Coordinates of N, CA and C in Angstrom, one line a residue:
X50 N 0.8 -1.2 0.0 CA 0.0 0.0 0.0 C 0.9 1.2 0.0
X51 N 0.1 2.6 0.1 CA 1.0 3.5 0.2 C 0.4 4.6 1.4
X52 N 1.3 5.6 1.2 CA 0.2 6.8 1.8 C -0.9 7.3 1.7
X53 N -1.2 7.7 -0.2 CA -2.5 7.5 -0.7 C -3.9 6.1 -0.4
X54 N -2.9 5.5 -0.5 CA -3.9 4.4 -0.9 C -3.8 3.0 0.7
X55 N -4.7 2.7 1.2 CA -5.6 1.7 2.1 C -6.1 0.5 2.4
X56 N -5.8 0.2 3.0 CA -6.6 -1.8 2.5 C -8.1 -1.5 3.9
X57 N -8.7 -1.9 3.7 CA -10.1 -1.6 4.6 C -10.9 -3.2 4.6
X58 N -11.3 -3.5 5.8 CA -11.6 -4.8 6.0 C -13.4 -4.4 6.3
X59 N -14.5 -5.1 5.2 CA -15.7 -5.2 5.5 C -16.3 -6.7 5.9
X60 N -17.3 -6.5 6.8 CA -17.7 -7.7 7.1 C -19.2 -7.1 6.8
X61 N -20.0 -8.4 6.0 CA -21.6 -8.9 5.9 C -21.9 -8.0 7.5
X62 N -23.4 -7.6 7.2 CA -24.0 -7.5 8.5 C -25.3 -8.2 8.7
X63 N -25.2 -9.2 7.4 CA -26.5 -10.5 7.9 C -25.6 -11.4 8.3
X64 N -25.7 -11.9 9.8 CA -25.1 -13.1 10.5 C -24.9 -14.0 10.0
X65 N -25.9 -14.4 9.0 CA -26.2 -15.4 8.3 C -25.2 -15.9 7.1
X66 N -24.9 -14.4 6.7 CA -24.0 -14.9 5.7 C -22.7 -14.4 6.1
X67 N -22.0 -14.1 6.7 CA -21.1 -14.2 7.1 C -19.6 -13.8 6.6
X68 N -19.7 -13.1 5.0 CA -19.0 -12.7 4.0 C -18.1 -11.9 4.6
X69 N -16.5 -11.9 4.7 CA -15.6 -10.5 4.9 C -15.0 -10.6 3.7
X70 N -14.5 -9.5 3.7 CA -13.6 -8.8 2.3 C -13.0 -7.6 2.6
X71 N -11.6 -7.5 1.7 CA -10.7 -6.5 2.0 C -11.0 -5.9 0.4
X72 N -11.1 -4.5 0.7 CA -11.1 -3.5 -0.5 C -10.3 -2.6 -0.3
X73 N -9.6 -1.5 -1.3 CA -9.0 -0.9 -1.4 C -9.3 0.8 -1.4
X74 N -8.7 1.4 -0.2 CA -9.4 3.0 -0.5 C -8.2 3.7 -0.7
X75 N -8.4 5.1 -2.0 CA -7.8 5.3 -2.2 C -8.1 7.2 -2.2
X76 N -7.5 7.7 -1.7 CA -7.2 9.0 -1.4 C -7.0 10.2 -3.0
X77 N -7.8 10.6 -4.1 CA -7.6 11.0 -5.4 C -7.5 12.3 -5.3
X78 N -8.1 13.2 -4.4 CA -8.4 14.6 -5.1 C -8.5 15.4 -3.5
X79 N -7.6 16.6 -3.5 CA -8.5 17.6 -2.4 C -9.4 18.3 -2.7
X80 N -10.4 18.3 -1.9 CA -11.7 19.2 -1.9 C -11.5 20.3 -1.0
X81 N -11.0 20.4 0.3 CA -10.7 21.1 1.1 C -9.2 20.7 1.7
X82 N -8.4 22.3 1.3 CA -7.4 22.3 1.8 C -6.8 22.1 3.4
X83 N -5.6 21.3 3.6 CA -5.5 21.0 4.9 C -4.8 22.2 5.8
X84 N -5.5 21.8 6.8 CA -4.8 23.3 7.7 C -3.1 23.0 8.4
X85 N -3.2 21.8 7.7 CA -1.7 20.9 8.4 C -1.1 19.5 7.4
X86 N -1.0 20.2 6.1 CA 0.1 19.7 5.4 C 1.2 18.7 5.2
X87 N 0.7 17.6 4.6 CA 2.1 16.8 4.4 C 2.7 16.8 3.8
X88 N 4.2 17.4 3.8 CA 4.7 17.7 2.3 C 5.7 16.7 1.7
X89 N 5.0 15.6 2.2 CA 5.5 14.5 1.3 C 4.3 13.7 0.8
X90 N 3.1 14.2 0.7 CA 2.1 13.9 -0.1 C 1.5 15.1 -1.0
X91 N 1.4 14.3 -2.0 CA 0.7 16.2 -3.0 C -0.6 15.3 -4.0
X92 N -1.7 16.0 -3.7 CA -2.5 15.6 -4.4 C -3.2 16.8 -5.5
X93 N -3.6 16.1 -6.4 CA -4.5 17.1 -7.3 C -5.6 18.3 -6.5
X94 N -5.5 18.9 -6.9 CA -7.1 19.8 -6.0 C -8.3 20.3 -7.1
X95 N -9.3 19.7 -6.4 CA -10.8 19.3 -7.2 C -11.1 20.8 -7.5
X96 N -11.3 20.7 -8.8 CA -12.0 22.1 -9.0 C -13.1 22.9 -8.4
X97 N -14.3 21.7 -7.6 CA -15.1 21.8 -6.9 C -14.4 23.2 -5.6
X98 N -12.7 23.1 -5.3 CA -12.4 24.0 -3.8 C -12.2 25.3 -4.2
X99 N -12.5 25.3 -6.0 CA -12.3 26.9 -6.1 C -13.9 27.4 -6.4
X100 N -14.7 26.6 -6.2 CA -16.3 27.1 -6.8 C -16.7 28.1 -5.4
X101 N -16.3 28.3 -4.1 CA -16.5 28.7 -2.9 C -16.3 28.8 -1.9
X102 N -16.0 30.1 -1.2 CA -15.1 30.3 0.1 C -15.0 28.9 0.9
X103 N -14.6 28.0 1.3 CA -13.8 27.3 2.9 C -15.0 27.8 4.3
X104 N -15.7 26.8 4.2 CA -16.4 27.1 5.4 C -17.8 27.3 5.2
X105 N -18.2 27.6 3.9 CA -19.5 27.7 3.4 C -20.7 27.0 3.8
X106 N -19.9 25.9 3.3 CA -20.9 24.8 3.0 C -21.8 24.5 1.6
X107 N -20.7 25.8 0.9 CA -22.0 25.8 -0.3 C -21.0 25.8 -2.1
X108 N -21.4 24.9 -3.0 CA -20.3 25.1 -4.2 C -21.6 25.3 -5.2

């Protein structure tokens, strides 16, 4: 895995069937910029974080 990217473990929530699985999450785009920076990660930033001020709630 990486820094981006996750391994995430689901389990069934009918008892019955009993199914787990590991899927993969993967971190693609900022939507809101971080107030505490890792600068050894750089990701794209979603055109969606320039549609509206930071704090809105509104694009």
């Amino acid at each position: 895995m990486s820094t981006l990217m996750k391994e995430i473990t689901y389990r069934c929530q009918n008892v019955d069937c009993g199914h787990t699985f590991v899927a993969t999450l993967e971190i693609s785009r900022t939507v809101s910029l971080s107030a505490m920076p890792n600068p050894e990660v750089s990701l794209p930033i979603s055109p969606r974080a320039y549609l509206a001020p930071q704090g809105t709630g509104t694009a």
